């Protein structure tokens, strides 16, 4: 990446411009793709300058399966490498786990989902936390409902 007049673009090894400076910022290429910023939003482009994911997201990260976790208007979703939605942004949180699954928060409840958005935990929890140091997950469940007996006379 290189900067000219506060705009970022890309040059090749011979320092020829291959993608015109047009971005607010430009990341390095990895596997033929790079993150870029425009008007405070993030997108993804290929080495030919084709925009694969439009810069409409506040944040984009890539998971171990090569899918993109996007934050759009504070809702998280998952896009494939061509920018098509695998999971439309609807979660309050998506946190990638080393296994490739994700901790998902929706409607103030947590679950673990796979890359297709299928819930793989049998319950929804008050909290799921991943400890990177120990590699363990902890779950907080709602207290069992108290048994209430109603008597009608």
mmCIF file of C-alpha atoms in Angstrom:
data_model
loop_
_atom_site.group_PDB
_atom_site.id
_atom_site.type_symbol
_atom_site.label_atom_id
_atom_site.label_comp_id
_atom_site.label_asym_id
_atom_site.label_seq_id
_atom_site.Cartn_x
_atom_site.Cartn_y
_atom_site.Cartn_z
ATOM 1 C CA UNK A 1 0.000 0.000 0.000
ATOM 2 C CA UNK A 2 1.126 3.560 -0.617
ATOM 3 C CA UNK A 3 -0.218 7.017 0.163
ATOM 4 C CA UNK A 4 -0.492 10.008 -2.176
ATOM 5 C CA UNK A 5 -2.235 13.211 -1.058
ATOM 6 C CA UNK A 6 -3.867 11.495 1.937
ATOM 7 C CA UNK A 7 -5.386 8.766 -0.264
ATOM 8 C CA UNK A 8 -4.216 5.171 -0.262
ATOM 9 C CA UNK A 9 -3.731 2.804 -3.193
ATOM 10 C CA UNK A 10 -1.405 -0.021 -4.196
ATOM 11 C CA UNK A 11 1.838 -0.365 -6.128
ATOM 12 C CA UNK A 12 3.588 -3.432 -7.508
ATOM 13 C CA UNK A 13 7.180 -4.534 -6.834
ATOM 14 C CA UNK A 14 8.422 -2.123 -9.513
ATOM 15 C CA UNK A 15 6.597 0.717 -7.717
ATOM 16 C CA UNK A 16 4.048 1.152 -10.504
ATOM 17 C CA UNK A 17 0.552 2.118 -9.398
ATOM 18 C CA UNK A 18 -1.749 -0.889 -9.840
ATOM 19 C CA UNK A 19 -4.741 0.396 -7.822
ATOM 20 C CA UNK A 20 -5.205 4.159 -7.867
ATOM 21 C CA UNK A 21 -5.044 5.999 -4.515
ATOM 22 C CA UNK A 22 -8.711 6.329 -3.551
ATOM 23 C CA UNK A 23 -9.062 4.961 -0.030
ATOM 24 C CA UNK A 24 -8.852 6.530 3.430
ATOM 25 C CA UNK A 25 -6.584 3.641 4.430
ATOM 26 C CA UNK A 26 -5.422 0.394 2.824
ATOM 27 C CA UNK A 27 -4.290 -2.857 4.426
ATOM 28 C CA UNK A 28 -1.773 -5.389 3.170
ATOM 29 C CA UNK A 29 -2.842 -8.183 0.852
ATOM 30 C CA UNK A 30 -3.236 -11.688 2.244
ATOM 31 C CA UNK A 31 -4.411 -14.539 0.004
ATOM 32 C CA UNK A 32 -5.113 -11.990 -2.759
ATOM 33 C CA UNK A 33 -7.427 -9.816 -0.642
ATOM 34 C CA UNK A 34 -7.015 -6.679 1.453
ATOM 35 C CA UNK A 35 -9.110 -4.597 3.810
ATOM 36 C CA UNK A 36 -9.586 -0.927 2.977
ATOM 37 C CA UNK A 37 -11.379 2.033 4.493
ATOM 38 C CA UNK A 38 -13.590 4.626 2.872
ATOM 39 C CA UNK A 39 -15.728 7.274 4.603
ATOM 40 C CA UNK A 40 -15.250 5.606 7.997
ATOM 41 C CA UNK A 41 -16.373 2.177 6.787
ATOM 42 C CA UNK A 42 -14.435 -0.988 5.924
ATOM 43 C CA UNK A 43 -14.490 -3.119 2.765
ATOM 44 C CA UNK A 44 -12.460 -5.859 1.045
ATOM 45 C CA UNK A 45 -10.895 -5.792 -2.420
ATOM 46 C CA UNK A 46 -8.875 -8.169 -4.577
ATOM 47 C CA UNK A 47 -5.478 -7.559 -6.183
ATOM 48 C CA UNK A 48 -7.108 -6.269 -9.365
ATOM 49 C CA UNK A 49 -8.922 -3.557 -7.412
ATOM 50 C CA UNK A 50 -12.330 -5.243 -7.618
ATOM 51 C CA UNK A 51 -14.384 -4.520 -4.531
ATOM 52 C CA UNK A 52 -15.514 -7.859 -3.089
ATOM 53 C CA UNK A 53 -17.208 -6.451 0.005
ATOM 54 C CA UNK A 54 -18.563 -2.919 -0.199
ATOM 55 C CA UNK A 55 -17.304 -0.451 2.423
ATOM 56 C CA UNK A 56 -20.535 -0.355 4.421
ATOM 57 C CA UNK A 57 -19.317 -2.120 7.564
ATOM 58 C CA UNK A 58 -17.919 -0.617 10.750
ATOM 59 C CA UNK A 59 -15.615 -3.608 11.176
ATOM 60 C CA UNK A 60 -14.609 -6.735 9.265
ATOM 61 C CA UNK A 61 -12.520 -9.660 10.508
ATOM 62 C CA UNK A 62 -11.811 -12.979 8.846
ATOM 63 C CA UNK A 63 -12.416 -16.316 10.541
ATOM 64 C CA UNK A 64 -10.463 -19.564 10.230
ATOM 65 C CA UNK A 65 -12.778 -20.791 7.451
ATOM 66 C CA UNK A 66 -12.046 -17.734 5.290
ATOM 67 C CA UNK A 67 -15.439 -16.170 5.987
ATOM 68 C CA UNK A 68 -15.807 -12.550 7.057
ATOM 69 C CA UNK A 69 -17.406 -11.513 10.341
ATOM 70 C CA UNK A 70 -18.928 -8.077 9.737
ATOM 71 C CA UNK A 71 -20.261 -5.430 12.083
ATOM 72 C CA UNK A 72 -22.932 -3.394 10.305
ATOM 73 C CA UNK A 73 -24.838 -0.812 12.353
ATOM 74 C CA UNK A 74 -23.829 -2.685 15.543
ATOM 75 C CA UNK A 75 -25.216 -5.992 14.265
ATOM 76 C CA UNK A 76 -22.877 -8.863 13.422
ATOM 77 C CA UNK A 77 -23.173 -11.278 10.518
ATOM 78 C CA UNK A 78 -21.061 -13.523 8.305
ATOM 79 C CA UNK A 79 -20.188 -13.048 4.615
ATOM 80 C CA UNK A 80 -18.536 -15.440 2.187
ATOM 81 C CA UNK A 81 -15.411 -14.510 0.216
ATOM 82 C CA UNK A 82 -17.545 -12.897 -2.513
ATOM 83 C CA UNK A 83 -19.410 -10.702 -0.042
ATOM 84 C CA UNK A 84 -22.686 -12.647 -0.067
ATOM 85 C CA UNK A 85 -24.405 -13.038 3.312
ATOM 86 C CA UNK A 86 -24.082 -16.452 4.913
ATOM 87 C CA UNK A 87 -25.620 -15.032 8.096
ATOM 88 C CA UNK A 88 -27.314 -11.646 7.729
ATOM 89 C CA UNK A 89 -26.212 -9.147 10.395
ATOM 90 C CA UNK A 90 -28.605 -9.799 13.279
ATOM 91 C CA UNK A 91 -26.408 -10.664 16.240
ATOM 92 C CA UNK A 92 -25.337 -8.296 19.002
ATOM 93 C CA UNK A 93 -21.991 -10.141 19.093
ATOM 94 C CA UNK A 94 -20.107 -12.797 17.131
ATOM 95 C CA UNK A 95 -16.858 -13.934 18.715
ATOM 96 C CA UNK A 96 -14.695 -16.438 16.871
ATOM 97 C CA UNK A 97 -13.547 -19.539 18.748
ATOM 98 C CA UNK A 98 -10.370 -21.467 17.818
ATOM 99 C CA UNK A 99 -12.539 -24.392 16.644
ATOM 100 C CA UNK A 100 -14.159 -22.173 13.989
ATOM 101 C CA UNK A 101 -17.494 -21.927 15.771
ATOM 102 C CA UNK A 102 -18.619 -18.592 17.189
ATOM 103 C CA UNK A 103 -20.138 -17.305 20.386
ATOM 104 C CA UNK A 104 -23.299 -15.484 19.299
ATOM 105 C CA UNK A 105 -25.376 -13.034 21.318
ATOM 106 C CA UNK A 106 -28.926 -12.294 20.272
ATOM 107 C CA UNK A 107 -31.741 -10.808 22.341
ATOM 108 C CA UNK A 108 -29.452 -10.786 25.386
ATOM 109 C CA UNK A 109 -28.892 -14.563 25.253
ATOM 110 C CA UNK A 110 -25.768 -16.420 24.187
ATOM 111 C CA UNK A 111 -25.302 -19.595 22.171
ATOM 112 C CA UNK A 112 -22.628 -21.205 20.036
ATOM 113 C CA UNK A 113 -23.248 -21.303 16.286
ATOM 114 C CA UNK A 114 -21.442 -22.771 13.299
ATOM 115 C CA UNK A 115 -20.488 -21.028 10.033
ATOM 116 C CA UNK A 116 -24.004 -21.497 8.645
ATOM 117 C CA UNK A 117 -25.662 -19.851 11.655
ATOM 118 C CA UNK A 118 -26.946 -23.142 13.041
ATOM 119 C CA UNK A 119 -27.053 -23.167 16.850
ATOM 120 C CA UNK A 120 -25.000 -26.071 18.173
ATOM 121 C CA UNK A 121 -25.686 -25.569 21.879
ATOM 122 C CA UNK A 122 -28.895 -27.070 23.205
ATOM 123 C CA UNK A 123 -29.630 -24.039 25.411
ATOM 124 C CA UNK A 124 -29.331 -20.288 25.276
ATOM 125 C CA UNK A 125 -27.263 -18.892 28.130
ATOM 126 C CA UNK A 126 -27.075 -15.637 30.067
ATOM 127 C CA UNK A 127 -23.353 -15.531 29.255
ATOM 128 C CA UNK A 128 -20.714 -17.546 27.445
ATOM 129 C CA UNK A 129 -17.110 -16.494 27.892
ATOM 130 C CA UNK A 130 -13.977 -17.847 26.244
ATOM 131 C CA UNK A 131 -10.718 -17.730 28.204
ATOM 132 C CA UNK A 132 -7.941 -17.518 25.616
ATOM 133 C CA UNK A 133 -5.234 -18.330 28.165
ATOM 134 C CA UNK A 134 -6.753 -21.618 29.302
ATOM 135 C CA UNK A 135 -8.701 -22.320 26.120
ATOM 136 C CA UNK A 136 -11.862 -22.983 28.100
ATOM 137 C CA UNK A 137 -15.460 -21.860 27.789
ATOM 138 C CA UNK A 138 -17.623 -20.920 30.744
ATOM 139 C CA UNK A 139 -21.410 -20.805 30.631
ATOM 140 C CA UNK A 140 -23.819 -18.960 32.902
ATOM 141 C CA UNK A 141 -27.288 -20.444 32.956
ATOM 142 C CA UNK A 142 -30.499 -18.869 34.189
ATOM 143 C CA UNK A 143 -31.541 -20.069 37.642
ATOM 144 C CA UNK A 144 -34.212 -22.768 37.509
ATOM 145 C CA UNK A 145 -37.682 -21.365 37.719
ATOM 146 C CA UNK A 146 -39.113 -21.527 41.216
ATOM 147 C CA UNK A 147 -42.075 -23.784 41.506
ATOM 148 C CA UNK A 148 -45.194 -21.775 42.221
ATOM 149 C CA UNK A 149 -48.417 -23.389 43.315
ATOM 150 C CA UNK A 150 -51.698 -21.549 42.751
ATOM 151 C CA UNK A 151 -54.707 -22.650 44.733
ATOM 152 C CA UNK A 152 -58.169 -21.743 43.615
ATOM 153 C CA UNK A 153 -61.011 -21.910 46.127
#
